[in-house]
Short mmCIF file of N, CA and C and ligand atoms in Angstrom, two decimals:
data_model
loop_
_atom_site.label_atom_id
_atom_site.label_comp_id
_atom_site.label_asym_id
_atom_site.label_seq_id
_atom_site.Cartn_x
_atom_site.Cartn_y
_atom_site.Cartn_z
N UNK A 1 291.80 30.59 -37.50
CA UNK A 1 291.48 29.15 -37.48
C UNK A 1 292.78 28.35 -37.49
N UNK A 2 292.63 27.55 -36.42
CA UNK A 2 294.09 26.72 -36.12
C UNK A 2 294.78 25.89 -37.42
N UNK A 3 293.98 25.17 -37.97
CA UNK A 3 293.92 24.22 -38.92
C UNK A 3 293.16 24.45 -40.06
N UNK A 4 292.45 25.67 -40.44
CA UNK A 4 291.45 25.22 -41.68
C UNK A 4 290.67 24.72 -41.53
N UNK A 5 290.21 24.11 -40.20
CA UNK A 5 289.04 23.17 -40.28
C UNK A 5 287.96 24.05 -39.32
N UNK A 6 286.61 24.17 -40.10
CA UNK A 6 285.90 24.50 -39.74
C UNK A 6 284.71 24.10 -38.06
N UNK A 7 284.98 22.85 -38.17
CA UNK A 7 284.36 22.18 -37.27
C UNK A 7 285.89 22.44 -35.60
N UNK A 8 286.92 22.27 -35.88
CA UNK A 8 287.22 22.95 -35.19
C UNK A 8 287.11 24.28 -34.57
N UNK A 9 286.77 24.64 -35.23
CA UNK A 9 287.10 26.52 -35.27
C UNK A 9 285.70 26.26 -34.38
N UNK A 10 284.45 25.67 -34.50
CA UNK A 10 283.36 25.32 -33.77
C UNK A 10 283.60 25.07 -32.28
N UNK A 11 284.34 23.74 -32.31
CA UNK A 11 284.74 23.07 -31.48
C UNK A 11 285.36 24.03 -30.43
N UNK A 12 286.13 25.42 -31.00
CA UNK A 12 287.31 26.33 -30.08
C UNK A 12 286.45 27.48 -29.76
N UNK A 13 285.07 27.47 -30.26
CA UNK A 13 284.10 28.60 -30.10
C UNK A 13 284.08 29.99 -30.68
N UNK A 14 285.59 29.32 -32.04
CA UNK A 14 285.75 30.76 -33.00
C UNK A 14 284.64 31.13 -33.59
N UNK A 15 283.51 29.99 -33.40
CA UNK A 15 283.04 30.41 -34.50
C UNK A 15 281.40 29.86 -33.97
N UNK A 16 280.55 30.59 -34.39
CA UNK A 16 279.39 30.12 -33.25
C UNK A 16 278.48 29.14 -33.75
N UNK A 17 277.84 28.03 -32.91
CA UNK A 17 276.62 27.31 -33.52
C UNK A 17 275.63 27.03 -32.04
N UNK A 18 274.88 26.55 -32.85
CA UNK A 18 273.31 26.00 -31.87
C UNK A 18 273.19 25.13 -31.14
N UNK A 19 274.02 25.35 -29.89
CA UNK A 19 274.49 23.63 -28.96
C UNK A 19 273.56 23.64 -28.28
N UNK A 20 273.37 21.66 -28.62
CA UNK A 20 272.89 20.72 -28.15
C UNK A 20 273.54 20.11 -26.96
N UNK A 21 274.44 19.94 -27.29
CA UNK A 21 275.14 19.10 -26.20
C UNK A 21 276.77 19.13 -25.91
N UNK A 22 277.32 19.48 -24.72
CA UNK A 22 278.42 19.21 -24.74
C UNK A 22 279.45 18.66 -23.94
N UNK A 23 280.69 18.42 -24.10
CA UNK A 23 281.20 17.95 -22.85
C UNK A 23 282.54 18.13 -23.23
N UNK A 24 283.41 17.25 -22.11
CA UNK A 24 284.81 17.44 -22.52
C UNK A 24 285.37 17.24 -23.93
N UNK A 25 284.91 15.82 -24.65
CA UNK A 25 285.41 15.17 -25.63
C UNK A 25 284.70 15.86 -27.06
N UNK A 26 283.32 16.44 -26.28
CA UNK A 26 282.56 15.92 -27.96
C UNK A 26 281.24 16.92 -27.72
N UNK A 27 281.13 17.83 -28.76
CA UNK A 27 280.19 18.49 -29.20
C UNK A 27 279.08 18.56 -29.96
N UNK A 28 278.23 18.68 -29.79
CA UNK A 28 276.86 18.60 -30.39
C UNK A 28 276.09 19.97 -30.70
N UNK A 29 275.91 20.11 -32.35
CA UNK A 29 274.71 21.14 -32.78
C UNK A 29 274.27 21.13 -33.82
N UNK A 30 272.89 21.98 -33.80
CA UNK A 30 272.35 21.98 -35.48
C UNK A 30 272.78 22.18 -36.43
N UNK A 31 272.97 21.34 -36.98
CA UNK A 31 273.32 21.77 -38.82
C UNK A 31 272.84 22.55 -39.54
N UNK A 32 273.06 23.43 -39.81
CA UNK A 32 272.59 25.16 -39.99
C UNK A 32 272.07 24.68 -41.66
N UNK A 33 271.81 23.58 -42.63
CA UNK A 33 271.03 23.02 -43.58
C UNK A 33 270.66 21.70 -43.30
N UNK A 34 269.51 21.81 -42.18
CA UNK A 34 269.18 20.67 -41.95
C UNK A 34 268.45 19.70 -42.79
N UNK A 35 268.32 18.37 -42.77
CA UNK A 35 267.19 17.58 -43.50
C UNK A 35 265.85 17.73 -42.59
N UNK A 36 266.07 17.85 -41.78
CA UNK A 36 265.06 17.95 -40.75
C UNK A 36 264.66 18.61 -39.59
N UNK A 37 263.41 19.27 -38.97
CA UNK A 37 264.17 19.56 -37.51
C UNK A 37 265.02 19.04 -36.88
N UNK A 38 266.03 19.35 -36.37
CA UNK A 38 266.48 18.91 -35.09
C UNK A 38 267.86 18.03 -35.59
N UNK A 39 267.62 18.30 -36.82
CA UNK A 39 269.16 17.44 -37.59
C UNK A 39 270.35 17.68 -37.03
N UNK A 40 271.34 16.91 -36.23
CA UNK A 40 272.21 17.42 -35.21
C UNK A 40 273.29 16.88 -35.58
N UNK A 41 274.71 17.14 -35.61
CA UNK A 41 276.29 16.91 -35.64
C UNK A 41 276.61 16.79 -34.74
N UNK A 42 277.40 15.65 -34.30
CA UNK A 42 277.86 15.16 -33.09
C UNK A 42 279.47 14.63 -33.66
N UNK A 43 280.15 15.48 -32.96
CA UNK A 43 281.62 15.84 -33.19
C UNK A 43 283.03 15.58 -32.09
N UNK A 44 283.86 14.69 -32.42
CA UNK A 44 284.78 14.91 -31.10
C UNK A 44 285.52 16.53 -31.12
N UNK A 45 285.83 16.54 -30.01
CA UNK A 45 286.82 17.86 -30.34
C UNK A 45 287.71 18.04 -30.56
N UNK A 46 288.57 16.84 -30.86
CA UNK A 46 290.08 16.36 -31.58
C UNK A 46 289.72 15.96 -32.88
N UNK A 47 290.58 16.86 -33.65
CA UNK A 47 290.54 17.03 -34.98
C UNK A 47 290.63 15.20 -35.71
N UNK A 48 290.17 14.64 -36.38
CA UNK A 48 290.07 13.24 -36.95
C UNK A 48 289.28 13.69 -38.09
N UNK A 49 289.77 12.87 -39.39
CA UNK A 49 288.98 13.19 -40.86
C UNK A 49 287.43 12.67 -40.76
N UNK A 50 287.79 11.07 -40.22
CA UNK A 50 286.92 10.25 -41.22
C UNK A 50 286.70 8.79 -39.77
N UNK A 51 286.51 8.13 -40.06
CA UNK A 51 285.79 6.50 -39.18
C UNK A 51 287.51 5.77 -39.25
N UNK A 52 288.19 5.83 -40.44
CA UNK A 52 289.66 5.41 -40.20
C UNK A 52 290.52 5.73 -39.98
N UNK A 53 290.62 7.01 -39.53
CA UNK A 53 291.81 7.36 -38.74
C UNK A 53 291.38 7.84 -37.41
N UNK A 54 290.12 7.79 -37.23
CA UNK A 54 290.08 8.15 -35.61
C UNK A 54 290.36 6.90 -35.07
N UNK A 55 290.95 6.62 -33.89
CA UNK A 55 291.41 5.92 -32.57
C UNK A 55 289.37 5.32 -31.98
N UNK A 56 290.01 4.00 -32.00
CA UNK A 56 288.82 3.33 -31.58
C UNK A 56 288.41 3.85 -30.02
N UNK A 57 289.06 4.15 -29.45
CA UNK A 57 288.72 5.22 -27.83
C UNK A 57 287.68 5.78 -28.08
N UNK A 58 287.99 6.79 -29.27
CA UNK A 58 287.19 8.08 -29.47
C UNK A 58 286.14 7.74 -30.20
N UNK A 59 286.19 6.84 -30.97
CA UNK A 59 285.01 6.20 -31.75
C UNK A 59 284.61 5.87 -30.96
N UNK A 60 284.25 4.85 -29.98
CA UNK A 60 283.41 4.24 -28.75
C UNK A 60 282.83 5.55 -27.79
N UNK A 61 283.80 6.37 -27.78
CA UNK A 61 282.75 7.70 -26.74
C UNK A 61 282.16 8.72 -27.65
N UNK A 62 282.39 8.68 -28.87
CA UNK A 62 281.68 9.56 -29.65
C UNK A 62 280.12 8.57 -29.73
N UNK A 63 279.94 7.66 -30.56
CA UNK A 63 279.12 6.43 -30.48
C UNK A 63 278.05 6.83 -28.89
N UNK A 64 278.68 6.48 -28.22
CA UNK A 64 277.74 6.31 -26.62
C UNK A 64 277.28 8.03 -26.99
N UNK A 65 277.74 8.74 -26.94
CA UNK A 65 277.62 10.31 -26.95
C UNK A 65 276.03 10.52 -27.95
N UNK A 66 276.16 9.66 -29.33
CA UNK A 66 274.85 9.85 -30.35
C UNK A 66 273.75 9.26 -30.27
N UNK A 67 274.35 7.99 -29.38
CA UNK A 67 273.07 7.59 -28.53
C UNK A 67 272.38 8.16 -27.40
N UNK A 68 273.41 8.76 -26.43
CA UNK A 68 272.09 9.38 -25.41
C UNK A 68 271.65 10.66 -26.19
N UNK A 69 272.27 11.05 -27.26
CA UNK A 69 272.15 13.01 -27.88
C UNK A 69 270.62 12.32 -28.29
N UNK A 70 270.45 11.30 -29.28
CA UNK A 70 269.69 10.45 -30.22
C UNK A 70 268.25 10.36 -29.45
N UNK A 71 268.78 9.76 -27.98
CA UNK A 71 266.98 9.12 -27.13
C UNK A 71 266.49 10.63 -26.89
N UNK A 72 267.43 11.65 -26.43
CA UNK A 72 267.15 12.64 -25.75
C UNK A 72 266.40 13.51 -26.82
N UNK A 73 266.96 13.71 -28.06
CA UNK A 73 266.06 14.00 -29.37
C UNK A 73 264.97 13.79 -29.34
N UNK A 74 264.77 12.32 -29.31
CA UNK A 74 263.60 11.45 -29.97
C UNK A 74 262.78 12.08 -28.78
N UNK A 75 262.75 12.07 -27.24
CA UNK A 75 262.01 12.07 -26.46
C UNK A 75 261.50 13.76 -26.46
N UNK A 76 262.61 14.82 -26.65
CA UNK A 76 262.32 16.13 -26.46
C UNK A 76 261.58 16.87 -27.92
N UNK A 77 261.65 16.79 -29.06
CA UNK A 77 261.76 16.95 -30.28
C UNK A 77 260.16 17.46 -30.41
N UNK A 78 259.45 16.22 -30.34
CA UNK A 78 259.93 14.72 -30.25
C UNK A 78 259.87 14.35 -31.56
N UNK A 79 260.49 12.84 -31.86
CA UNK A 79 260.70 12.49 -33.26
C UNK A 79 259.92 11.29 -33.41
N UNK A 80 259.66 10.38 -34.12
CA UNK A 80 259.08 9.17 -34.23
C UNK A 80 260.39 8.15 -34.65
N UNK A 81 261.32 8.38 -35.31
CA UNK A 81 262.53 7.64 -35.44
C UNK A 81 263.81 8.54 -35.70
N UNK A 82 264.70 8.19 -36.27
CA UNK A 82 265.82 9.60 -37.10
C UNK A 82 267.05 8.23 -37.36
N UNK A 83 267.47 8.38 -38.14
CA UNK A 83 268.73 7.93 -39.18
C UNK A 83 270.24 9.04 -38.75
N UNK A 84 270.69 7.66 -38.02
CA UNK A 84 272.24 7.98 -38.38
C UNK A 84 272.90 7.89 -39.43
N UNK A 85 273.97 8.82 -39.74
CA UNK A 85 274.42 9.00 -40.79
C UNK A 85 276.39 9.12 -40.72
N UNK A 86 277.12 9.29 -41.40
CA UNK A 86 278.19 9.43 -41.46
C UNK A 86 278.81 9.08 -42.05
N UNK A 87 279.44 10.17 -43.46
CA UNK A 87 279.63 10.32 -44.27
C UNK A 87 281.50 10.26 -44.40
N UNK A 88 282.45 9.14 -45.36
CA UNK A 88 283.74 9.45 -45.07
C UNK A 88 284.06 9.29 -47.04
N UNK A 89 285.43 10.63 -46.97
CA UNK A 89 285.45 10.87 -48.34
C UNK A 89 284.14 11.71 -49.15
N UNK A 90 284.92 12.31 -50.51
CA UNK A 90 284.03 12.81 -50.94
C UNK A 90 283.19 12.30 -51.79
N UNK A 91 283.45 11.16 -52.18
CA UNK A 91 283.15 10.05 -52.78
C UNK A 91 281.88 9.95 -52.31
N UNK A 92 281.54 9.56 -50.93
CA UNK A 92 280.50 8.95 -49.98
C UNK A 92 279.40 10.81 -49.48
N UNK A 93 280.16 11.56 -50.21
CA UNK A 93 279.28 13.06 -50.27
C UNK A 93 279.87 14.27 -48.89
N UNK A 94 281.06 13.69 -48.24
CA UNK A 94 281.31 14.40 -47.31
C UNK A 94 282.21 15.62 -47.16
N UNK A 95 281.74 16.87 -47.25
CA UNK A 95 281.99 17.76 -47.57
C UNK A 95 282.71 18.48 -46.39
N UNK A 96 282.71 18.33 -45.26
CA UNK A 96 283.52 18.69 -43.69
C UNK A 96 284.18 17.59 -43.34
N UNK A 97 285.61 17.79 -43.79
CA UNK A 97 286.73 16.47 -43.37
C UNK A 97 287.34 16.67 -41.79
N UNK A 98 286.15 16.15 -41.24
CA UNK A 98 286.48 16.51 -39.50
C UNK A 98 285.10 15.66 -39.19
N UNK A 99 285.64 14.22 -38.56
CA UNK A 99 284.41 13.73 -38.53
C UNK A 99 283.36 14.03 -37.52
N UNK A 100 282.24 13.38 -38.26
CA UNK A 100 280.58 14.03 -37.37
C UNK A 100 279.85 12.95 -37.74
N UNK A 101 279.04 12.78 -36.84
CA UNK A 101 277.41 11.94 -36.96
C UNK A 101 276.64 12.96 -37.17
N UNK A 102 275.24 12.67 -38.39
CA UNK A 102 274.39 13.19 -38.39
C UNK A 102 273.47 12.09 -38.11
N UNK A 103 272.68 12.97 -36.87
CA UNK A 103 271.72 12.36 -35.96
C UNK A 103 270.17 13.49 -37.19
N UNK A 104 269.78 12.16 -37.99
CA UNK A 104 268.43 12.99 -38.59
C UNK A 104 266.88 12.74 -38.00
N UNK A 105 266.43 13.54 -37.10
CA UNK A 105 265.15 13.20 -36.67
C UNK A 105 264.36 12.76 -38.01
N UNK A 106 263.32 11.66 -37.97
CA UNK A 106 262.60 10.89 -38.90
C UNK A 106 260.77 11.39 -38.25
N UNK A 107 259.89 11.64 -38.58
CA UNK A 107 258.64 11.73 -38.55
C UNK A 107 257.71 11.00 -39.62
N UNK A 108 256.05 10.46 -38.79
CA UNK A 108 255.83 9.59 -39.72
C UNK A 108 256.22 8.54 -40.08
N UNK A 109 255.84 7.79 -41.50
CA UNK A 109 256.22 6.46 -41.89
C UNK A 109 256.67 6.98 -43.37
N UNK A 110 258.04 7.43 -43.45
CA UNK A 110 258.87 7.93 -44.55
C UNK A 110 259.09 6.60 -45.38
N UNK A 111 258.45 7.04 -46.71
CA UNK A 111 258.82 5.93 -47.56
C UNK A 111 260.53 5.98 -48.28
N UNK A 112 260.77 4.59 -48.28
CA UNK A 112 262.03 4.78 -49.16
C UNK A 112 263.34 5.21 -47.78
N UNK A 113 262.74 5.31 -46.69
CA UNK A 113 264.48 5.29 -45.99
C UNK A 113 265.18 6.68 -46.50
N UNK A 114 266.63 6.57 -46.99
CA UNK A 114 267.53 7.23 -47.09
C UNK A 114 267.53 7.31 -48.63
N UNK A 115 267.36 8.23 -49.49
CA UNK A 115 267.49 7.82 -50.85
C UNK A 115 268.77 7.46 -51.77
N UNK A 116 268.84 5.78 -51.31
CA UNK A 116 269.79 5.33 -52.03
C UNK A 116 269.01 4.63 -52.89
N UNK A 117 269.34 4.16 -54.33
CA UNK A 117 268.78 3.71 -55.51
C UNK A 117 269.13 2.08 -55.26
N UNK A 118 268.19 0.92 -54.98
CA UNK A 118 268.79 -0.08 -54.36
C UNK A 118 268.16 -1.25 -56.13
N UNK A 119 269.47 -1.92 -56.51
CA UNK A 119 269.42 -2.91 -57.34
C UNK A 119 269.12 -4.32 -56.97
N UNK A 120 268.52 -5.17 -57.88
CA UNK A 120 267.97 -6.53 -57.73
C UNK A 120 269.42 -7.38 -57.70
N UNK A 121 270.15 -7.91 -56.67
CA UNK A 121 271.06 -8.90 -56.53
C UNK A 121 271.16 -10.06 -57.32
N UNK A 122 272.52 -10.01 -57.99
CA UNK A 122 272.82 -11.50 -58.39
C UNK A 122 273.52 -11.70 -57.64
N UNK A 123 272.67 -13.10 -57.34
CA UNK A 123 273.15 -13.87 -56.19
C UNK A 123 274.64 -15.12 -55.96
N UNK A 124 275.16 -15.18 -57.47
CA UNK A 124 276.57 -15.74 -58.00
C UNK A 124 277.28 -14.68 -57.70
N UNK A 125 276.94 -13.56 -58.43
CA UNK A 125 277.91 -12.60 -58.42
C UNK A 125 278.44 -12.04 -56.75
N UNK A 126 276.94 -11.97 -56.05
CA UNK A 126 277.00 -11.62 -54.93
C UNK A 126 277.96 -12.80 -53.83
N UNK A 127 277.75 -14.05 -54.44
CA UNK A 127 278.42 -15.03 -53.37
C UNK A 127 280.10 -14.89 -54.03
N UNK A 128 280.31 -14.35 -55.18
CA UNK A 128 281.60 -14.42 -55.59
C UNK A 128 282.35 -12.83 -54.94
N UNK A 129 281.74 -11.88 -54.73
CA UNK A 129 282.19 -11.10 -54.16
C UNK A 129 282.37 -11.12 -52.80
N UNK A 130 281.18 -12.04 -51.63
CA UNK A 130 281.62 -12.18 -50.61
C UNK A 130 283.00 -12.93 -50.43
N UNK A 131 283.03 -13.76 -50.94
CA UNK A 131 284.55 -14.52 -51.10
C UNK A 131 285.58 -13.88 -51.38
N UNK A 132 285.47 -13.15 -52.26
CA UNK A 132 286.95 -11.86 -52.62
C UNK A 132 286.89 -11.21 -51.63
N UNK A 133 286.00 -10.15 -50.73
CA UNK A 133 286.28 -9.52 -50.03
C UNK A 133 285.86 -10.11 -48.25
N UNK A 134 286.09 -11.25 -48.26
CA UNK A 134 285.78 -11.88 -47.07
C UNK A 134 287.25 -11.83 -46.05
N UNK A 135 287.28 -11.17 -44.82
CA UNK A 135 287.98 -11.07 -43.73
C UNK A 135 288.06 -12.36 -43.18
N UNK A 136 289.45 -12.42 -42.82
CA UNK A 136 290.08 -13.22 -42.48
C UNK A 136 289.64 -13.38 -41.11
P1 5GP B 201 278.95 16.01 -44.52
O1 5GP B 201 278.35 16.19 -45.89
O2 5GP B 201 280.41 16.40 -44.47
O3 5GP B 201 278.67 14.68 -43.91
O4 5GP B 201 278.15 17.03 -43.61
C1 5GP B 201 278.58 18.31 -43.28
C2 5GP B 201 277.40 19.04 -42.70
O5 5GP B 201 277.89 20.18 -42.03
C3 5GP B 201 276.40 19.54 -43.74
O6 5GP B 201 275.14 18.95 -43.48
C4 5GP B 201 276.39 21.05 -43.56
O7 5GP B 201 275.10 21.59 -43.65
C5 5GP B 201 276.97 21.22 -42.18
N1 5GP B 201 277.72 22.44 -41.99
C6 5GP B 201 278.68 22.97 -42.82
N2 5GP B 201 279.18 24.10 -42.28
C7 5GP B 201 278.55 24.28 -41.09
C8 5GP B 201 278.64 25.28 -40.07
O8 5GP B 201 279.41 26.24 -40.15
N3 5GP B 201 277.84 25.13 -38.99
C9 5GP B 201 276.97 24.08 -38.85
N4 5GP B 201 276.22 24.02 -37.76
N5 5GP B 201 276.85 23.12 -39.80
C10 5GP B 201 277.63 23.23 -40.90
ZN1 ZN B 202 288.73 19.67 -37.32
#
C-alpha cells in the first residue's frame, strides 16, 4: 500500500471491492457495513483527507459524479429517497481519512432523518452566534 491509505489501495485495485461506478477521476462501491442496501462510497482517486483540503476542481466532479451514481441508485435499486453524507475528522465520526460520499439509499417514510439529537433554539443566543461567526 502506497500510502497507508486504504481507499487508495481500492482506488489502485490492491485491494478488491463491489464497483458501482467508475471512471478516470472517481470511484464508486459498496460499503462492505452498509446502513442500507445499496449504501455506496463515492471517492476521487487522488488521495485528499477531508472537504478542506481537496481542490474545488475535484470537489465539483466528485459532486456531479454522486449525483448521477445517486438518480441511477434511486432508479435501479430502486430507493424511495437516500441521504448524502460526508463525514470530515474524527470528531464528525470519520474513520477513512481519504475523502468519500456516502450515498445512503432511504426506503419508506423513515422517521427522524439521520439520528442527530436536535435541541429547542435560543433565539438571542442563536442571533448572537450568527454575528460572531458571520462571513464577511
Ligand atoms: P467514514 O466513517 O470514514 O465516513 O466512512 C468510512 C466507511 O468506509 C465506513 O462506512 C466503512 O464501513 C467503510 N469501509 C471501511 N473499510 C472498507 C473497505 O475496505 N471496503 C469498503 N467497501 N468499505 C470500507
Ligand atoms: Zn487515500
Amino acid at each position: 500500500m502506497k500510502n497507508d491509505c486504504i481507499f487508495c489501495a481500492i482506488a489502485d485495485g490492491e485491494i478488491p471491492c463491489f464497483k458501482v461506478y467508475e471512471d478516470d477521476a472517481v470511484l464508486a462501491y459498496l460499503d462492505i457495513n452498509p446502513f442500507a442496501e445499496g449504501h455506496t462510497l463515492v471517492i476521487p482517486k487522488a488521495h485528499f483527507t477531508g472537504l478542506l483540503d481537496a481542490p474545488d476542481e475535484i470537489l465539483a466532479g466528485l459532486l456531479a459524479r454522486v449525483k448521477r451514481i445517486a438518480a441511477h441508485l434511486k432508479a435501479t435499486l430502486p430507493c424511495d429517497g437516500f441521504n448524502i453524507l460526508q463525514n470530515n475528522g474524527a470528531a464528525a465520526g470519520q474513520t477513512v481519512p481519504h475523502i468519500h460520499f456516502h450515498i445512503v439509499p432511504r426506503r419508506g417514510n423513515a422517521e427522524g432523518g439521520i439520528a442527530f439529537a436536535s435541541t429547542k433554539g435560543d433565539m438571542d443566543a442563536l442571533a448572537k452566534l450568527a454575528e460572531r461567526i458571520r462571513m464577511a
